[in-house]
Structures are given as C-alpha cells and as structure tokens.
XYZ file of C-alpha atoms in Angstrom:
582
model
C 84.916 102.929 178.133
C 82.689 105.075 180.295
C 83.506 108.658 180.867
C 82.109 111.251 183.396
C 80.905 114.746 182.506
C 84.420 116.125 182.415
C 85.594 113.520 179.885
C 87.635 111.672 182.379
C 87.550 107.806 182.245
C 85.280 106.292 184.974
C 85.233 102.499 184.133
C 86.339 100.202 181.485
C 84.708 96.803 180.520
C 86.556 94.087 178.661
C 83.731 92.150 176.753
C 85.745 90.287 174.276
C 84.718 89.382 170.745
C 80.975 89.927 171.006
C 78.613 91.410 168.497
C 77.442 94.641 170.282
C 74.096 95.836 168.782
C 73.330 98.802 171.105
C 74.270 100.467 174.392
C 71.591 102.173 176.559
C 71.991 104.201 179.711
C 70.525 103.085 182.984
C 70.598 106.463 184.676
C 74.095 107.254 185.936
C 74.333 103.770 187.594
C 74.974 101.317 184.730
C 74.806 100.728 181.040
C 72.748 98.099 179.246
C 74.826 96.261 176.675
C 72.616 94.673 174.009
C 74.313 92.010 171.801
C 73.563 89.064 169.656
C 74.724 85.466 169.090
C 73.944 83.010 166.392
C 72.142 79.859 167.470
C 69.508 77.224 166.689
C 65.858 77.920 167.295
C 65.039 74.468 168.548
C 62.440 71.884 167.359
C 59.487 74.321 168.010
C 60.735 76.761 165.368
C 62.283 74.380 162.894
C 65.760 74.117 164.316
C 66.898 77.031 162.010
C 69.676 79.370 162.737
C 68.669 82.690 164.286
C 70.441 85.745 165.533
C 69.475 85.654 169.233
C 69.584 89.018 171.050
C 70.793 89.085 174.672
C 71.486 91.886 177.136
C 73.849 92.494 180.103
C 73.689 95.173 182.836
C 77.178 96.556 183.349
C 77.247 98.532 186.622
C 79.509 101.589 186.966
C 80.220 100.682 190.575
C 82.914 98.057 190.779
C 81.227 96.573 193.880
C 78.204 95.593 191.865
C 77.979 92.568 189.716
C 77.067 92.202 185.998
C 73.409 91.062 185.496
C 72.444 88.962 182.487
C 68.828 89.533 181.544
C 66.757 86.299 181.336
C 69.855 84.037 181.965
C 69.552 80.995 184.214
C 65.748 81.261 184.441
C 63.684 78.177 183.973
C 60.500 79.878 183.044
C 61.848 82.418 180.408
C 64.024 81.519 177.424
C 67.456 83.162 177.353
C 66.727 85.536 174.511
C 65.259 89.021 174.136
C 62.433 89.392 171.596
C 62.067 93.157 171.650
C 63.343 95.907 173.936
C 60.773 98.324 175.239
C 62.842 100.814 177.268
C 64.327 101.587 180.687
C 62.193 103.228 183.289
C 62.768 104.417 186.918
C 59.903 103.058 188.971
C 59.721 103.911 192.760
C 63.409 104.900 192.681
C 64.581 101.659 191.080
C 65.714 101.091 187.496
C 63.616 98.589 185.504
C 64.066 97.274 182.034
C 61.188 96.065 179.712
C 61.803 93.177 177.345
C 59.841 90.694 175.249
C 60.587 87.114 176.021
C 59.440 83.646 175.402
C 57.670 81.924 178.354
C 58.966 78.451 179.176
C 57.251 75.494 180.726
C 57.174 71.643 180.884
C 54.943 68.781 181.386
C 55.868 65.819 183.622
C 59.034 64.046 182.462
C 59.757 66.607 179.687
C 62.486 69.133 179.340
C 61.353 72.825 179.505
C 60.095 74.104 176.258
C 58.867 77.406 174.753
C 55.126 77.645 175.391
C 54.110 80.353 172.883
C 54.863 81.376 169.340
C 55.008 85.075 170.364
C 56.724 86.909 173.216
C 55.202 88.083 176.453
C 56.378 91.463 178.024
C 58.492 91.293 181.135
C 59.629 93.789 183.667
C 63.167 93.101 184.827
C 64.833 94.562 187.932
C 68.158 95.804 186.516
C 69.897 95.351 189.872
C 69.441 91.602 190.179
C 67.787 90.330 186.961
C 64.545 89.371 188.635
C 61.786 89.258 185.952
C 57.985 89.644 186.341
C 55.561 89.144 183.424
C 53.416 92.235 183.026
C 51.585 91.490 179.696
C 50.485 88.291 177.949
C 51.655 87.236 174.550
C 49.400 87.285 171.465
C 48.610 83.977 169.677
C 48.845 83.598 165.898
C 47.607 85.112 163.733
C 47.824 88.159 166.077
C 51.116 90.083 166.296
C 51.507 92.272 169.276
C 53.656 95.395 170.382
C 53.539 97.524 173.452
C 54.404 101.034 174.736
C 55.591 101.283 178.269
C 54.913 104.613 179.936
C 57.165 106.469 182.442
C 55.599 104.628 185.365
C 56.521 101.187 183.973
C 53.050 100.259 182.848
C 52.194 98.779 179.371
C 49.898 101.697 178.488
C 49.415 100.992 174.832
C 49.013 97.829 172.874
C 49.028 97.274 169.107
C 47.652 94.116 167.757
C 47.838 93.197 163.996
C 46.202 90.185 162.511
C 48.849 88.575 160.426
C 46.364 86.974 157.963
C 43.955 89.835 157.333
C 46.003 92.916 158.172
C 43.341 94.222 160.579
C 44.930 96.213 163.391
C 43.849 97.893 166.529
C 45.591 100.215 169.134
C 44.289 100.043 172.657
C 45.085 102.378 175.418
C 45.055 102.113 179.292
C 42.267 99.766 180.397
C 41.917 98.241 176.958
C 40.056 101.218 175.405
C 40.266 101.265 171.599
C 42.069 104.309 170.330
C 42.428 103.534 166.657
C 41.916 100.773 164.096
C 42.128 99.969 160.448
C 43.444 97.511 157.810
C 46.848 97.254 156.260
C 47.414 94.455 153.754
C 51.098 94.357 154.635
C 50.694 95.116 158.400
C 52.469 98.479 157.975
C 51.512 99.959 161.335
C 54.008 101.082 163.970
C 53.856 102.552 167.518
C 56.202 105.562 167.657
C 55.842 106.762 171.334
C 53.913 109.030 173.582
C 53.228 112.650 172.822
C 55.356 115.397 174.406
C 52.865 115.859 177.138
C 52.503 112.163 177.867
C 48.779 112.043 177.360
C 48.677 111.060 173.704
C 50.092 108.201 171.620
C 51.739 108.741 168.181
C 51.596 105.953 165.679
C 52.422 105.405 161.869
C 50.561 103.834 159.129
C 51.359 103.211 155.487
C 48.626 103.975 152.893
C 48.961 101.483 150.074
C 46.703 103.488 147.746
C 48.579 106.773 148.159
C 52.028 105.186 148.644
C 52.690 107.404 151.656
C 53.467 107.082 155.318
C 51.221 109.011 157.635
C 51.636 109.703 161.420
C 48.832 110.269 163.769
C 48.443 111.420 167.420
C 45.458 110.338 169.452
C 44.596 111.082 173.114
C 45.036 108.148 175.549
C 41.623 109.075 176.915
C 40.177 108.497 173.406
C 39.227 110.863 170.670
C 39.833 111.487 166.902
C 43.338 110.884 165.567
C 45.099 113.882 164.137
C 47.853 113.992 161.500
C 51.300 115.017 162.787
C 54.880 115.177 161.526
C 53.987 115.528 157.794
C 57.664 115.446 156.797
C 60.320 112.924 155.724
C 61.481 111.648 159.150
C 65.046 110.602 159.288
C 65.083 109.961 163.133
C 62.756 110.096 165.980
C 63.981 111.921 169.067
C 62.389 110.563 172.186
C 62.984 110.635 175.990
C 64.624 107.268 176.670
C 63.064 107.052 180.288
C 59.455 107.740 179.396
C 58.893 107.254 175.721
C 57.779 110.715 174.974
C 58.491 112.050 171.579
C 60.507 115.238 171.765
C 60.741 115.807 167.900
C 62.341 114.483 164.819
C 65.375 114.996 162.702
C 64.152 115.482 159.030
C 65.721 114.349 155.709
C 67.911 117.440 155.610
C 69.454 116.327 159.041
C 67.828 119.379 160.720
C 66.089 119.002 164.131
C 62.453 119.753 164.554
C 61.716 119.724 168.240
C 58.468 120.361 170.194
C 60.064 122.603 172.760
C 60.897 126.075 171.402
C 64.024 126.536 173.583
C 65.371 123.189 172.729
C 64.793 123.872 169.093
C 66.717 127.090 169.260
C 69.640 125.494 170.841
C 69.687 122.544 168.539
C 69.618 124.835 165.519
C 72.710 126.659 166.819
C 74.517 123.364 167.419
C 73.808 122.020 163.977
C 74.928 125.273 162.446
C 78.371 124.601 164.026
C 78.658 121.565 161.813
C 76.930 122.917 158.733
C 79.889 122.259 156.529
C 79.989 118.466 157.207
C 77.431 115.754 157.185
C 76.135 115.650 160.754
C 73.834 113.233 162.566
C 72.384 113.200 166.007
C 73.892 110.164 167.730
C 72.654 110.563 171.303
C 71.412 112.994 173.944
C 70.403 113.442 177.481
C 66.727 113.195 178.285
C 66.549 117.013 178.670
C 68.774 117.565 175.472
C 71.101 119.658 177.535
C 74.026 117.655 176.156
C 74.048 115.873 172.813
C 76.454 113.708 170.946
C 76.855 114.302 167.157
C 78.744 112.310 164.559
C 80.275 113.886 161.535
C 81.429 112.147 158.291
C 82.201 113.057 154.695
C 84.923 114.920 152.779
C 88.192 115.057 154.866
C 86.486 113.251 157.673
C 86.283 109.522 158.183
C 84.135 109.645 161.145
C 84.336 111.949 164.216
C 82.332 112.192 167.402
C 81.614 115.219 169.527
C 79.967 115.997 172.775
C 78.235 119.341 172.804
C 76.686 121.529 175.556
C 73.587 122.849 174.047
C 73.464 125.845 176.416
C 76.853 127.143 175.692
C 77.603 125.620 172.303
C 80.995 124.251 173.768
C 81.944 121.061 171.976
C 84.579 118.359 172.841
C 85.811 115.811 170.400
C 85.261 112.310 171.899
C 87.093 110.257 169.177
C 87.900 109.512 165.668
C 86.637 106.324 164.019
C 89.636 105.941 161.611
C 92.502 108.012 162.875
C 94.807 106.851 160.144
C 92.487 107.870 157.320
C 92.112 111.562 157.379
C 92.214 114.685 155.088
C 93.356 114.189 151.553
C 93.607 110.412 151.894
C 89.817 110.369 151.756
C 88.259 110.290 148.255
C 86.020 113.202 147.374
C 82.374 112.508 148.127
C 79.487 114.240 146.289
C 75.978 113.790 145.150
C 75.480 112.725 141.460
C 72.165 113.136 139.856
C 70.914 111.580 136.667
C 67.826 110.458 134.908
C 66.781 106.858 134.368
C 65.707 105.551 131.013
C 62.010 106.000 131.860
C 62.550 109.673 133.057
C 62.750 109.088 136.778
C 65.241 111.274 138.556
C 67.859 109.347 140.418
C 70.258 110.562 143.145
C 73.497 108.619 143.640
C 76.618 109.087 145.905
C 79.861 109.477 143.924
C 83.233 108.800 145.482
C 86.280 109.789 143.440
C 89.850 108.487 143.809
C 92.090 110.945 145.639
C 94.874 112.420 143.593
C 93.361 111.528 140.138
C 91.539 113.657 137.656
C 87.827 112.819 137.380
C 88.133 111.780 133.773
C 87.654 108.482 132.052
C 87.940 106.492 135.259
C 87.355 102.745 135.784
C 84.081 102.272 137.773
C 82.628 100.171 140.668
C 78.883 100.269 140.920
C 78.067 99.644 144.486
C 74.186 99.292 145.083
C 73.033 99.257 148.716
C 71.240 96.411 150.498
C 67.646 96.528 151.713
C 66.515 97.273 149.156
C 64.511 99.690 151.311
C 67.492 101.729 152.367
C 69.623 104.544 150.978
C 73.158 105.695 150.914
C 74.290 109.200 151.905
C 77.341 111.398 151.212
C 79.362 110.130 154.099
C 82.624 108.044 154.488
C 81.816 104.526 153.270
C 84.634 102.078 154.078
C 83.894 99.934 150.966
C 83.594 102.753 148.541
C 86.684 104.434 149.884
C 88.759 101.194 149.586
C 87.929 101.063 145.937
C 88.452 104.770 145.485
C 91.866 104.466 147.010
C 92.880 102.067 144.352
C 91.829 104.342 141.515
C 88.164 103.671 140.969
C 85.234 105.995 140.765
C 82.537 104.441 142.988
C 78.865 105.170 142.316
C 76.196 104.170 144.828
C 72.801 104.680 143.198
C 69.753 105.379 145.363
C 67.679 103.471 142.803
C 63.900 103.351 142.788
C 62.649 101.599 145.951
C 65.253 103.414 148.087
C 64.183 105.388 151.185
C 64.683 109.065 152.094
C 63.041 110.341 148.894
C 59.392 109.911 150.020
C 57.072 106.932 149.936
C 56.131 107.354 146.309
C 59.824 106.966 145.222
C 60.078 103.961 147.510
C 56.892 102.445 146.055
C 58.264 102.954 142.616
C 60.476 99.972 143.268
C 57.515 97.682 143.955
C 57.652 94.727 141.494
C 60.964 95.996 139.999
C 63.489 93.513 141.277
C 65.738 92.603 138.335
C 63.887 95.103 136.199
C 63.939 98.908 136.496
C 65.727 98.717 139.885
C 68.472 96.971 137.928
C 68.573 99.291 135.007
C 68.654 102.314 137.349
C 72.193 101.074 138.139
C 73.383 100.790 134.503
C 71.668 104.005 133.709
C 73.900 105.654 136.320
C 76.982 104.100 134.703
C 75.932 105.584 131.324
C 75.369 108.946 132.954
C 78.841 108.921 134.464
C 80.338 108.063 131.049
C 78.323 110.855 129.365
C 79.692 113.236 131.992
C 83.239 112.173 131.011
C 83.939 110.927 134.561
C 83.885 107.283 133.771
C 84.812 104.766 131.111
C 81.640 102.597 130.880
C 83.628 99.737 129.221
C 85.659 99.385 132.511
C 83.075 98.767 135.188
C 82.410 96.011 137.801
C 79.426 95.692 140.091
C 79.745 94.958 143.816
C 77.194 94.690 146.581
C 75.935 92.994 149.719
C 72.504 91.459 150.597
C 70.119 92.982 148.055
C 73.097 94.665 146.572
C 74.686 91.266 146.195
C 71.554 90.149 144.299
C 71.877 93.195 142.049
C 75.567 92.418 141.377
C 74.688 88.943 140.270
C 71.688 90.075 138.110
C 74.062 92.582 136.550
C 75.903 89.810 134.760
C 73.074 87.174 134.393
C 69.644 88.919 134.125
C 71.544 91.771 132.399
C 74.427 91.314 129.943
C 77.116 93.262 128.305
C 77.560 95.934 131.094
C 80.102 94.708 133.696
C 83.536 93.061 133.569
C 83.012 91.385 136.988
C 80.623 90.976 139.811
C 81.091 90.521 143.558
C 78.195 89.344 145.758
C 78.446 89.449 149.527
C 75.638 87.531 151.299
C 73.506 87.998 148.343
C 70.135 86.461 147.225
C 70.706 84.205 144.228
C 67.473 82.093 143.878
C 64.185 83.874 144.448
C 62.018 80.735 144.444
C 64.265 79.063 147.072
C 64.435 82.333 149.163
C 60.757 83.493 148.882
C 58.866 80.562 147.471
C 57.373 79.602 150.746
C 55.927 82.974 151.208
C 54.381 82.903 147.775
C 53.062 79.336 147.894
C 49.400 80.335 148.081
C 49.021 81.335 151.723
C 47.479 84.756 152.167
C 48.944 86.868 155.042
C 50.892 90.156 155.537
C 54.171 88.514 154.968
C 53.182 87.116 151.617
C 51.762 90.453 150.651
C 54.985 92.164 151.496
C 57.078 89.776 149.389
C 54.619 89.981 146.581
C 54.817 93.742 146.698
C 58.560 93.687 146.331
C 58.768 91.056 143.539
C 55.484 91.783 141.781
C 52.344 89.801 141.480
C 52.688 86.533 139.444
C 56.493 87.391 138.808
C 58.495 84.793 136.948
C 60.909 84.132 139.708
C 63.235 81.983 137.561
C 63.638 84.750 135.000
C 64.751 87.108 137.771
C 67.062 84.651 139.587
C 70.780 84.787 138.914
C 71.057 81.088 139.806
C 68.480 80.137 137.217
C 70.099 82.503 134.725
C 73.726 81.254 135.498
C 74.174 80.075 131.889
C 73.869 83.667 130.802
C 76.721 84.929 133.015
C 79.073 86.894 130.867
C 81.635 88.049 133.562
C 83.623 86.412 136.450
C 81.763 86.190 139.720
C 83.094 86.344 143.313
C 80.725 85.006 146.025
C 81.399 85.825 149.649
C 79.051 84.538 152.304
C 78.944 84.161 156.060
C 78.175 80.661 157.174
C 76.090 82.098 160.074
C 73.983 84.259 157.856
C 70.390 84.065 159.282
C 68.913 86.702 156.850
C 70.054 85.275 153.536
C 71.158 81.703 154.100
C 74.696 80.619 153.163
C 73.095 78.032 150.838
C 72.139 80.861 148.499
C 75.696 81.237 147.407
C 76.456 77.476 147.403
C 73.534 77.094 144.923
C 74.888 79.929 142.767
C 78.432 78.455 142.796
C 77.092 75.049 141.687
C 74.985 76.574 138.921
C 77.853 78.724 137.578
C 80.259 75.732 137.679
C 77.732 73.490 135.881
C 77.522 76.213 133.159
C 81.259 76.294 132.889
C 81.496 79.910 134.224
C 84.333 81.622 136.108
C 83.268 81.598 139.874
C 84.849 81.741 143.203
C 83.208 81.154 146.571
C 84.750 82.526 149.784
C 83.179 81.198 152.921
C 83.243 83.248 156.127
C 83.196 80.940 159.149
C 81.325 82.336 162.080
C 80.120 85.413 160.218
C 76.528 86.702 160.064
C 74.684 88.692 157.557
C 76.089 92.041 158.758
C 79.797 91.314 158.616
C 79.928 91.874 162.362
C 83.422 90.358 162.919
C 86.488 92.500 162.400
C 88.563 89.693 160.809
C 85.960 88.568 158.310
C 84.968 92.124 157.454
C 88.685 92.722 156.598
C 88.866 89.609 154.583
C 85.731 90.702 152.604
C 87.460 93.944 151.794
C 90.668 92.284 150.738
C 89.070 89.641 148.608
C 86.601 91.997 146.871
C 89.208 94.653 146.090
C 91.700 91.995 144.845
C 89.075 90.485 142.562
C 88.083 93.790 141.037
C 91.676 94.772 140.477
C 92.302 91.444 138.612
C 89.401 91.646 136.314
C 89.144 95.401 135.840
C 92.623 96.980 136.521
C 92.608 100.639 137.390
C 95.772 101.359 135.454
C-alpha cells in the first residue's frame, strides 16, 4: 500500500507470494521493489542454487506500466548483482545496478561473459539499460559509488588473493590504498558536502573498525565517526552521508538543526526501543519503529519540525500489552572472566523463579540480539519458558575487540558462553539449569547441535534450523590450501589448523546425549540442505533420537509465511515434549 502525505491510500499493488527484500522510493513517481528468487547458477558457476535478486518499478500512476529491471534483455542476465542507488539525472529517474554481461558465439546460446558484474544505468521509465562501468576480472573484486549526477565517481578494487586494495576517484586518481588480509574494506558514501568519500577498513592488529574521509580531489585521509555505528544515515538520491545512529540508538547528524530535531523526536520514544526505519532526503519526515515491552512492533511517521506523530500500523495487532513476555538485559560473566550481555524474555503471568529454559543463540555469528520483541523467543515464553539470547563473544555491537574475541572459538568459548549464561540464570534463581533446551538457526543451529554433541550434560534437547553440521563439508574447500581473502576469513572464524571433525556435530554424533530436531529449507543457498541430511544420517547410524523436518521451497531466511509458522509449531512442540514447562 502506498499512502500520500495525509495518510490517505494512493495505490495498492498485489504482488503475490514473493520474497520482498527492500522497497526504495523513486521520487514521488514510483517505488522500486527488490525481491529474490531461488534458482540455479548455470554451468559457468557450477549449477548451484543461488538466491537471485531482481527488481521491479511499480509506478504510482495507473496509466504507467510496471518495469522489470534487466528482464527480457539478451545482453544482460536477468539478475541484480548489487544495487547502487536511484538518481535524478536531467529530470529523469535512473537506477544503478550491477549485472552480468551476456554474449554468444556463432551457434551458441547466450552465456555470461564475466565472473563479476559490470555497472549499468537503467532508465526507470522503460527499463532501458546502458553500461557505465566495466567489470573487474578475478582476482580483483570491484565496488562503486555513484554520485548525484549519476556518474560512477569512486571505485574500490580489492585483490581477492593478496588483500591489496585501492580506492580511485573521478578520472582514476588514487585516493587511498592498503592491504587487508580478509578484504575488510567498504565504501560508505560521499561526505555531507559531496566533495569527499567516506570508507571503512578493519585493522586486524588492533581488532578495530576505522572510518576515514578523503577529498575526491586527493589528499590525506582523516579519521571520522569514531563510535560504534549502528546505522548510516545517507541521502538516498546522492549518496551523501548525513550522519549515523550510534549503539545507543541515538542520532549523530552532521547538520545542527537536523540533529536538534532528531533528538527531540527520539526523546518522544525514550521509554521504548526505537529505531530509525526511513526518512525523506531532507529528514523533514522520518519513520520510526518501536518494539519491546508491551509493544510487538509499531510504526510511526513523524514530522521533525513539529514533532507530530501518526501511527502507521502494528506488526502484530493480536499480541499486545501483557500478552508480551517481559524483556530485559541480563548480564553475566563467562568462565574466563569476559563480561557477556544477553537478552532475557520471561513468561507472562509467572514468577521469575526456577523456570524451565530455552537458550536461543543468534545466527551470524557476527550479529547480535537486542531487547525487542522476538517472535521465536516470545513463542517459547508464552508457553512458560524463560528464554535467554546470549550475545556471546564474536557478537557485534560491543566493539571490534569483543567481536574479535570470537575468532577461533567456534565450538569452544563461543559455546561455553551459552552454558555459562544458563548457569548464571540458575545462580540468580530465575532458572532450573536441569530443565534446559537449546534452539537456534544458522550459526545458532550449529550451536544448538554442538550443545549436545561437542558439549554434553547441559541440555535436554536441541533444535537446529538451517544449521551447519559438518565444518569440513561446509568450509573444507576454503581451507584446502588456497590462499585468498575468503580462506583467511574462514580461518579467522574457525581458528588456524582447527580440528574440524572435533568441532563438527555430525562427526561427534555418537556423543549426542539428547533428542535432536533438524529443520531445514530445501532451497537454502547459505547453508545447504545437505548439512541436515548428513546430520540425520549420522545420528541415525549412532542410534540417536533425531527428527528431520524438510521445508519445501524455503530458503535460509524463513522467508515464507507458511514454513515460518511450521518452524514455530514444530520447534515449540518438540521442546514441550522433551522439556515440559509444567
């Protein structure tokens, strides 16, 4: 649904059961719908499944037709490999997308020509595409920044084998360069005045992220934004950085007037967890999302000049108020003395004493949980469980040194951080440590399985959704002796010369000391479905209690409503069977 400035409906689009990944405004004329579909890569890329990104222009005028980016073109593959913004050039709206060039030899079908995308400018009125920058060739990886005039003004090249990188400005002038073993360099955007570029690097020695600003005309880079950045705030139509939202969810904007207005707005929501969801380019109107205690997700549109706010909608109208389990931050100390912060959700209507527990580690593992409404945690809490979501070492939002503390700790301290949280809950009198299950998805699914194989004697059951089960099968190719930034990144996570079998739940299946539920999407392109099949076979061969639930048509992210609900039902039912709340 599209609404006008008064909140009145303007147009509705029926898009069916598609996986929407983002919505971008094209001025006041249309919206850009970015979605994904699971498909095969073709013979050039090994015929593997991949989540292909595609885009449609949905005009607000009913007399204009929907435009599909890169569709029905014989020289560009029908897939978007990177979105680089929307710009208004000479009064016309253009979109900037990475795409694979197509071509053919005599008698052959069209095929992808390059291993990396070129940059195309697309007329968003009719879909006409024009190449404006060439692709890199392996081992070089390339990214661009498109300026307000629609020009690829900044190019970042990273050598995938050596980690050498270079940022070039207009005309190919070198602006900055260096070496990053893991290729940890990112273009952020243009400076507020438009005559500089902001980029980010990761210092492996200091375990810290650093941001720099350098003039497009050349000069010495200067450190900027020396804070924990939660979100970058940029003008969507010229790529200029307007400021950031920091870890405390407070805005830090370059313009003093905008900063003063934003502070007043955030003060209106000071009693709830608030995030900046979207904004007009001049920040005169913003959309905020709130979530937390008594709030299962609410959206507001706010006039920053007057402070007037209008509720746009509720995410879960049927789950409000006291039906929501109390959410708080729970802090404890790991066995080696490291301070850990976790999110604790308690069952509504029950005393926080001697409760059964669900340990719910997040995925990533470079991610983190916050004190907001979590549908999975709340489902378990509604059945009488205390739910602990530890932000174990390696998690984000605590600084780079805390994230780096997880390097090489898969199945080791990242795992014991979870059971240390359970022990701390029991010591506080909140939980009964003998009545605990562990549940997770992706890396959290790995942690759930490791909790009953690599570890023993802690949990009554384990639920893994789209989880990694065999590290050699999953990462062995990256660790097979080749030296590049991808291998360095995997080695960083798992540890140099790690014994992958000793850390793999599949290889340790004979040690499983609790029933296991495996749930996996057949279309998972991040962690292949085969990972759970291998785990099921290993547990069955070892005579262990295991159930595999296959989700047809589902990807890694539980994007479909039906299979997401099934995941919820199956996981709650399994935990209730093996670890009853009453």
